[in-house]
Amino acid sequence: MDKGKPLIVVAAALIDGDGRVLVQQRPQGKAMAGLWEFPGGKVEEDELPEAALIRELREELGIDVEKACLAPACFASESLGERHMILLVYICRKWRGIPQALEAPAIRWVRPLDLHGLDMPPADKPLIGLLDALI
Ligand code: 523
């Protein structure tokens, strides 16, 4: 079956001064509702991945991030059923503002080790082991 162009999605692991990572819960009505994900979303046509992530972090959490503060960390690919998805994940340790759950039902700051116990989308999982080593 021709799945067409893959969907490009970006996400960020925001790491605070205590080495905790922010995850947000996917809203009811969306795919994978209730799972805890690294914040982010789809890259629009004519958008660079970093610009998409900066936009999503402003919309979802109300924070401002500079491109220079987004460090590419890993990628993952998954089949969403009718489409393939490529998830690009960045690490970010510096932003302006205090993250708030503007779109998600909840956000949480968790230690990397505690990510193993959370239900997360399959594409987010490769980052968990990486964060254990990085933080
Ligand atoms: N993922 C995913 N992990 C992850 C994100 C941000 C997204 O696996 N950390 C998947 C979930 C969806 C697809 O990527 O299958 C698009 O994410 P979504 O729905 O959060 O993207 P938005 O916010 O751009 O979607 P709309 O609100 O529908 O525009």
PDB file of N, CA, C and O in Angstrom, residues 10-15 22 24 37-42 47 49-67 69-71 90-103 107 109:
ATOM      1  N   VAL A  10       7.807  16.576  15.642  1.00  0.00           N
ATOM      2  CA  VAL A  10       8.935  16.968  16.495  1.00  0.00           C
ATOM      3  C   VAL A  10       8.507  16.920  17.958  1.00  0.00           C
ATOM      4  O   VAL A  10       7.325  17.087  18.281  1.00  0.00           O
ATOM      5  N   ALA A  11       9.475  16.675  18.837  1.00  0.00           N
ATOM      6  CA  ALA A  11       9.179  16.675  20.272  1.00  0.00           C
ATOM      7  C   ALA A  11      10.420  17.127  21.025  1.00  0.00           C
ATOM      8  O   ALA A  11      11.540  17.037  20.516  1.00  0.00           O
ATOM      9  N   ALA A  12      10.196  17.624  22.253  1.00  0.00           N
ATOM     10  CA  ALA A  12      11.308  18.110  23.075  1.00  0.00           C
ATOM     11  C   ALA A  12      11.320  17.420  24.426  1.00  0.00           C
ATOM     12  O   ALA A  12      10.272  17.225  25.041  1.00  0.00           O
ATOM     13  N   ALA A  13      12.534  17.088  24.871  1.00  0.00           N
ATOM     14  CA  ALA A  13      12.718  16.695  26.266  1.00  0.00           C
ATOM     15  C   ALA A  13      13.247  17.940  26.971  1.00  0.00           C
ATOM     16  O   ALA A  13      14.405  18.314  26.788  1.00  0.00           O
ATOM     17  N   LEU A  14      12.361  18.600  27.725  1.00  0.00           N
ATOM     18  CA  LEU A  14      12.777  19.765  28.518  1.00  0.00           C
ATOM     19  C   LEU A  14      13.364  19.239  29.824  1.00  0.00           C
ATOM     20  O   LEU A  14      12.705  18.468  30.525  1.00  0.00           O
ATOM     21  N   ILE A  15      14.589  19.662  30.133  1.00  0.00           N
ATOM     22  CA  ILE A  15      15.249  19.176  31.344  1.00  0.00           C
ATOM     23  C   ILE A  15      15.448  20.352  32.293  1.00  0.00           C
ATOM     24  O   ILE A  15      16.026  21.372  31.894  1.00  0.00           O
ATOM     25  N   LEU A  22      10.120  16.991  31.440  1.00  0.00           N
ATOM     26  CA  LEU A  22       8.683  17.279  31.360  1.00  0.00           C
ATOM     27  C   LEU A  22       7.983  16.321  30.390  1.00  0.00           C
ATOM     28  O   LEU A  22       8.445  16.118  29.265  1.00  0.00           O
ATOM     29  N   GLN A  24       3.839  15.383  29.010  1.00  0.00           N
ATOM     30  CA  GLN A  24       2.442  15.839  29.066  1.00  0.00           C
ATOM     31  C   GLN A  24       1.537  14.700  28.619  1.00  0.00           C
ATOM     32  O   GLN A  24       1.927  13.822  27.841  1.00  0.00           O
ATOM     33  N   GLU A  37       3.612  11.913  26.809  1.00  0.00           N
ATOM     34  CA  GLU A  37       4.523  12.129  25.684  1.00  0.00           C
ATOM     35  C   GLU A  37       5.443  13.306  25.962  1.00  0.00           C
ATOM     36  O   GLU A  37       5.153  14.164  26.797  1.00  0.00           O
ATOM     37  N   PHE A  38       6.539  13.362  25.210  1.00  0.00           N
ATOM     38  CA  PHE A  38       7.341  14.579  25.177  1.00  0.00           C
ATOM     39  C   PHE A  38       6.569  15.586  24.325  1.00  0.00           C
ATOM     40  O   PHE A  38       6.041  15.230  23.264  1.00  0.00           O
ATOM     41  N   PRO A  39       6.445  16.843  24.790  1.00  0.00           N
ATOM     42  CA  PRO A  39       5.615  17.816  24.070  1.00  0.00           C
ATOM     43  C   PRO A  39       6.131  18.097  22.667  1.00  0.00           C
ATOM     44  O   PRO A  39       7.340  18.042  22.418  1.00  0.00           O
ATOM     45  N   GLY A  40       5.207  18.408  21.777  1.00  0.00           N
ATOM     46  CA  GLY A  40       5.571  18.690  20.386  1.00  0.00           C
ATOM     47  C   GLY A  40       4.374  18.475  19.490  1.00  0.00           C
ATOM     48  O   GLY A  40       3.239  18.489  19.947  1.00  0.00           O
ATOM     49  N   GLY A  41       4.635  18.268  18.212  1.00  0.00           N
ATOM     50  CA  GLY A  41       3.530  18.045  17.270  1.00  0.00           C
ATOM     51  C   GLY A  41       4.032  18.012  15.842  1.00  0.00           C
ATOM     52  O   GLY A  41       5.244  17.935  15.585  1.00  0.00           O
ATOM     53  N   LYS A  42       3.071  18.107  14.927  1.00  0.00           N
ATOM     54  CA  LYS A  42       3.388  17.958  13.500  1.00  0.00           C
ATOM     55  C   LYS A  42       4.140  19.166  12.943  1.00  0.00           C
ATOM     56  O   LYS A  42       3.848  20.304  13.305  1.00  0.00           O
ATOM     57  N   GLU A  47       7.693  24.521   6.947  1.00  0.00           N
ATOM     58  CA  GLU A  47       8.232  24.825   8.272  1.00  0.00           C
ATOM     59  C   GLU A  47       9.474  23.957   8.514  1.00  0.00           C
ATOM     60  O   GLU A  47       9.476  22.778   8.160  1.00  0.00           O
ATOM     61  N   PRO A  49      11.869  21.891  11.150  1.00  0.00           N
ATOM     62  CA  PRO A  49      11.512  21.181  12.388  1.00  0.00           C
ATOM     63  C   PRO A  49      11.685  22.026  13.645  1.00  0.00           C
ATOM     64  O   PRO A  49      10.808  22.025  14.527  1.00  0.00           O
ATOM     65  N   GLU A  50      12.790  22.771  13.724  1.00  0.00           N
ATOM     66  CA  GLU A  50      13.020  23.559  14.952  1.00  0.00           C
ATOM     67  C   GLU A  50      11.962  24.657  15.105  1.00  0.00           C
ATOM     68  O   GLU A  50      11.506  24.928  16.216  1.00  0.00           O
ATOM     69  N   ALA A  51      11.568  25.271  13.980  1.00  0.00           N
ATOM     70  CA  ALA A  51      10.538  26.311  14.053  1.00  0.00           C
ATOM     71  C   ALA A  51       9.211  25.705  14.503  1.00  0.00           C
ATOM     72  O   ALA A  51       8.459  26.306  15.284  1.00  0.00           O
ATOM     73  N   ALA A  52       8.918  24.497  14.016  1.00  0.00           N
ATOM     74  CA  ALA A  52       7.674  23.823  14.412  1.00  0.00           C
ATOM     75  C   ALA A  52       7.693  23.542  15.913  1.00  0.00           C
ATOM     76  O   ALA A  52       6.696  23.734  16.613  1.00  0.00           O
ATOM     77  N   LEU A  53       8.844  23.112  16.408  1.00  0.00           N
ATOM     78  CA  LEU A  53       8.926  22.777  17.832  1.00  0.00           C
ATOM     79  C   LEU A  53       8.807  24.036  18.696  1.00  0.00           C
ATOM     80  O   LEU A  53       8.114  24.028  19.719  1.00  0.00           O
ATOM     81  N   ILE A  54       9.446  25.107  18.272  1.00  0.00           N
ATOM     82  CA  ILE A  54       9.343  26.375  19.012  1.00  0.00           C
ATOM     83  C   ILE A  54       7.867  26.807  19.067  1.00  0.00           C
ATOM     84  O   ILE A  54       7.348  27.217  20.111  1.00  0.00           O
ATOM     85  N   ARG A  55       7.175  26.682  17.932  1.00  0.00           N
ATOM     86  CA  ARG A  55       5.740  27.038  17.878  1.00  0.00           C
ATOM     87  C   ARG A  55       4.913  26.132  18.804  1.00  0.00           C
ATOM     88  O   ARG A  55       4.080  26.610  19.596  1.00  0.00           O
ATOM     89  N   GLU A  56       5.153  24.827  18.732  1.00  0.00           N
ATOM     90  CA  GLU A  56       4.366  23.890  19.552  1.00  0.00           C
ATOM     91  C   GLU A  56       4.611  24.123  21.050  1.00  0.00           C
ATOM     92  O   GLU A  56       3.688  24.039  21.856  1.00  0.00           O
ATOM     93  N   LEU A  57       5.865  24.428  21.416  1.00  0.00           N
ATOM     94  CA  LEU A  57       6.164  24.622  22.843  1.00  0.00           C
ATOM     95  C   LEU A  57       5.497  25.897  23.361  1.00  0.00           C
ATOM     96  O   LEU A  57       5.064  25.958  24.517  1.00  0.00           O
ATOM     97  N   ARG A  58       5.369  26.891  22.477  1.00  0.00           N
ATOM     98  CA  ARG A  58       4.672  28.117  22.878  1.00  0.00           C
ATOM     99  C   ARG A  58       3.177  27.819  23.032  1.00  0.00           C
ATOM    100  O   ARG A  58       2.552  28.199  24.022  1.00  0.00           O
ATOM    101  N   GLU A  59       2.599  27.105  22.049  1.00  0.00           N
ATOM    102  CA  GLU A  59       1.161  26.811  22.084  1.00  0.00           C
ATOM    103  C   GLU A  59       0.791  25.889  23.250  1.00  0.00           C
ATOM    104  O   GLU A  59      -0.210  26.092  23.927  1.00  0.00           O
ATOM    105  N   GLU A  60       1.601  24.857  23.456  1.00  0.00           N
ATOM    106  CA  GLU A  60       1.226  23.824  24.431  1.00  0.00           C
ATOM    107  C   GLU A  60       1.604  24.176  25.854  1.00  0.00           C
ATOM    108  O   GLU A  60       0.907  23.800  26.803  1.00  0.00           O
ATOM    109  N   LEU A  61       2.742  24.892  26.014  1.00  0.00           N
ATOM    110  CA  LEU A  61       3.267  25.115  27.372  1.00  0.00           C
ATOM    111  C   LEU A  61       3.420  26.588  27.722  1.00  0.00           C
ATOM    112  O   LEU A  61       3.692  26.921  28.873  1.00  0.00           O
ATOM    113  N   GLY A  62       3.317  27.477  26.728  1.00  0.00           N
ATOM    114  CA  GLY A  62       3.465  28.907  26.983  1.00  0.00           C
ATOM    115  C   GLY A  62       4.896  29.331  27.252  1.00  0.00           C
ATOM    116  O   GLY A  62       5.125  30.333  27.930  1.00  0.00           O
ATOM    117  N   ILE A  63       5.865  28.577  26.747  1.00  0.00           N
ATOM    118  CA  ILE A  63       7.264  28.968  26.957  1.00  0.00           C
ATOM    119  C   ILE A  63       7.906  29.388  25.631  1.00  0.00           C
ATOM    120  O   ILE A  63       7.449  28.992  24.557  1.00  0.00           O
ATOM    121  N   ASP A  64       8.974  30.193  25.750  1.00  0.00           N
ATOM    122  CA  ASP A  64       9.727  30.630  24.574  1.00  0.00           C
ATOM    123  C   ASP A  64      11.092  29.969  24.576  1.00  0.00           C
ATOM    124  O   ASP A  64      11.814  30.037  25.567  1.00  0.00           O
ATOM    125  N   VAL A  65      11.410  29.347  23.444  1.00  0.00           N
ATOM    126  CA  VAL A  65      12.679  28.635  23.307  1.00  0.00           C
ATOM    127  C   VAL A  65      13.401  29.196  22.095  1.00  0.00           C
ATOM    128  O   VAL A  65      12.783  29.485  21.067  1.00  0.00           O
ATOM    129  N   GLU A  66      14.715  29.362  22.212  1.00  0.00           N
ATOM    130  CA  GLU A  66      15.509  29.793  21.052  1.00  0.00           C
ATOM    131  C   GLU A  66      16.042  28.574  20.326  1.00  0.00           C
ATOM    132  O   GLU A  66      16.348  27.553  20.948  1.00  0.00           O
ATOM    133  N   LYS A  67      16.190  28.731  19.009  1.00  0.00           N
ATOM    134  CA  LYS A  67      16.650  27.615  18.186  1.00  0.00           C
ATOM    135  C   LYS A  67      17.981  27.059  18.692  1.00  0.00           C
ATOM    136  O   LYS A  67      18.199  25.849  18.697  1.00  0.00           O
ATOM    137  N   CYS A  69      18.970  26.649  21.507  1.00  0.00           N
ATOM    138  CA  CYS A  69      18.814  25.847  22.725  1.00  0.00           C
ATOM    139  C   CYS A  69      18.189  24.480  22.451  1.00  0.00           C
ATOM    140  O   CYS A  69      17.873  23.738  23.386  1.00  0.00           O
ATOM    141  N   LEU A  70      17.971  24.162  21.174  1.00  0.00           N
ATOM    142  CA  LEU A  70      17.403  22.855  20.822  1.00  0.00           C
ATOM    143  C   LEU A  70      18.511  21.957  20.291  1.00  0.00           C
ATOM    144  O   LEU A  70      19.038  22.187  19.200  1.00  0.00           O
ATOM    145  N   ALA A  71      18.886  20.940  21.049  1.00  0.00           N
ATOM    146  CA  ALA A  71      19.949  20.018  20.631  1.00  0.00           C
ATOM    147  C   ALA A  71      19.332  18.730  20.101  1.00  0.00           C
ATOM    148  O   ALA A  71      18.623  18.034  20.846  1.00  0.00           O
ATOM    149  N   TYR A  90      14.415  16.522  20.357  1.00  0.00           N
ATOM    150  CA  TYR A  90      15.455  17.479  20.747  1.00  0.00           C
ATOM    151  C   TYR A  90      15.500  17.564  22.269  1.00  0.00           C
ATOM    152  O   TYR A  90      14.483  17.393  22.938  1.00  0.00           O
ATOM    153  N   ILE A  91      16.700  17.906  22.771  1.00  0.00           N
ATOM    154  CA  ILE A  91      16.842  18.167  24.205  1.00  0.00           C
ATOM    155  C   ILE A  91      16.948  19.671  24.406  1.00  0.00           C
ATOM    156  O   ILE A  91      17.588  20.369  23.606  1.00  0.00           O
ATOM    157  N   CYS A  92      16.292  20.161  25.437  1.00  0.00           N
ATOM    158  CA  CYS A  92      16.281  21.602  25.693  1.00  0.00           C
ATOM    159  C   CYS A  92      16.424  21.838  27.198  1.00  0.00           C
ATOM    160  O   CYS A  92      15.655  21.282  27.986  1.00  0.00           O
ATOM    161  N   ARG A  93      17.430  22.639  27.559  1.00  0.00           N
ATOM    162  CA  ARG A  93      17.663  22.917  28.984  1.00  0.00           C
ATOM    163  C   ARG A  93      17.395  24.372  29.346  1.00  0.00           C
ATOM    164  O   ARG A  93      17.543  24.769  30.487  1.00  0.00           O
ATOM    165  N   LYS A  94      17.046  25.188  28.355  1.00  0.00           N
ATOM    166  CA  LYS A  94      16.891  26.629  28.622  1.00  0.00           C
ATOM    167  C   LYS A  94      15.677  27.173  27.876  1.00  0.00           C
ATOM    168  O   LYS A  94      15.530  26.935  26.663  1.00  0.00           O
ATOM    169  N   TRP A  95      14.816  27.879  28.583  1.00  0.00           N
ATOM    170  CA  TRP A  95      13.629  28.481  27.975  1.00  0.00           C
ATOM    171  C   TRP A  95      13.200  29.661  28.830  1.00  0.00           C
ATOM    172  O   TRP A  95      13.680  29.835  29.949  1.00  0.00           O
ATOM    173  N   ARG A  96      12.303  30.472  28.277  1.00  0.00           N
ATOM    174  CA  ARG A  96      11.734  31.595  29.038  1.00  0.00           C
ATOM    175  C   ARG A  96      10.296  31.279  29.391  1.00  0.00           C
ATOM    176  O   ARG A  96       9.531  30.821  28.519  1.00  0.00           O
ATOM    177  N   GLY A  97       9.913  31.548  30.642  1.00  0.00           N
ATOM    178  CA  GLY A  97       8.549  31.282  31.081  1.00  0.00           C
ATOM    179  C   GLY A  97       8.484  30.007  31.901  1.00  0.00           C
ATOM    180  O   GLY A  97       9.465  29.277  32.024  1.00  0.00           O
ATOM    181  N   ILE A  98       7.300  29.794  32.484  1.00  0.00           N
ATOM    182  CA  ILE A  98       7.082  28.593  33.301  1.00  0.00           C
ATOM    183  C   ILE A  98       6.112  27.683  32.560  1.00  0.00           C
ATOM    184  O   ILE A  98       4.988  28.107  32.234  1.00  0.00           O
ATOM    185  N   PRO A  99       6.539  26.455  32.240  1.00  0.00           N
ATOM    186  CA  PRO A  99       5.662  25.573  31.468  1.00  0.00           C
ATOM    187  C   PRO A  99       4.332  25.315  32.182  1.00  0.00           C
ATOM    188  O   PRO A  99       4.298  25.030  33.388  1.00  0.00           O
ATOM    189  N   GLN A 100       3.249  25.483  31.426  1.00  0.00           N
ATOM    190  CA  GLN A 100       1.903  25.217  31.944  1.00  0.00           C
ATOM    191  C   GLN A 100       1.174  24.304  30.964  1.00  0.00           C
ATOM    192  O   GLN A 100       1.441  24.357  29.766  1.00  0.00           O
ATOM    193  N   ALA A 101       0.217  23.543  31.484  1.00  0.00           N
ATOM    194  CA  ALA A 101      -0.557  22.634  30.626  1.00  0.00           C
ATOM    195  C   ALA A 101      -1.656  23.432  29.929  1.00  0.00           C
ATOM    196  O   ALA A 101      -2.787  23.497  30.386  1.00  0.00           O
ATOM    197  N   LEU A 102      -1.320  24.088  28.816  1.00  0.00           N
ATOM    198  CA  LEU A 102      -2.304  24.923  28.112  1.00  0.00           C
ATOM    199  C   LEU A 102      -3.216  24.084  27.214  1.00  0.00           C
ATOM    200  O   LEU A 102      -4.345  24.468  26.952  1.00  0.00           O
ATOM    201  N   GLU A 103      -2.728  22.951  26.734  1.00  0.00           N
ATOM    202  CA  GLU A 103      -3.543  22.107  25.841  1.00  0.00           C
ATOM    203  C   GLU A 103      -3.726  20.707  26.378  1.00  0.00           C
ATOM    204  O   GLU A 103      -4.730  20.064  26.103  1.00  0.00           O
ATOM    205  N   ILE A 107       0.551  18.071  32.925  1.00  0.00           N
ATOM    206  CA  ILE A 107       1.985  17.910  32.667  1.00  0.00           C
ATOM    207  C   ILE A 107       2.624  17.423  33.958  1.00  0.00           C
ATOM    208  O   ILE A 107       2.083  17.643  35.048  1.00  0.00           O
ATOM    209  N   TRP A 109       6.707  16.729  35.852  1.00  0.00           N
ATOM    210  CA  TRP A 109       8.174  16.696  35.815  1.00  0.00           C
ATOM    211  C   TRP A 109       8.600  15.382  36.454  1.00  0.00           C
ATOM    212  O   TRP A 109       8.254  15.126  37.609  1.00  0.00           O
TER     213      TRP A 109
END
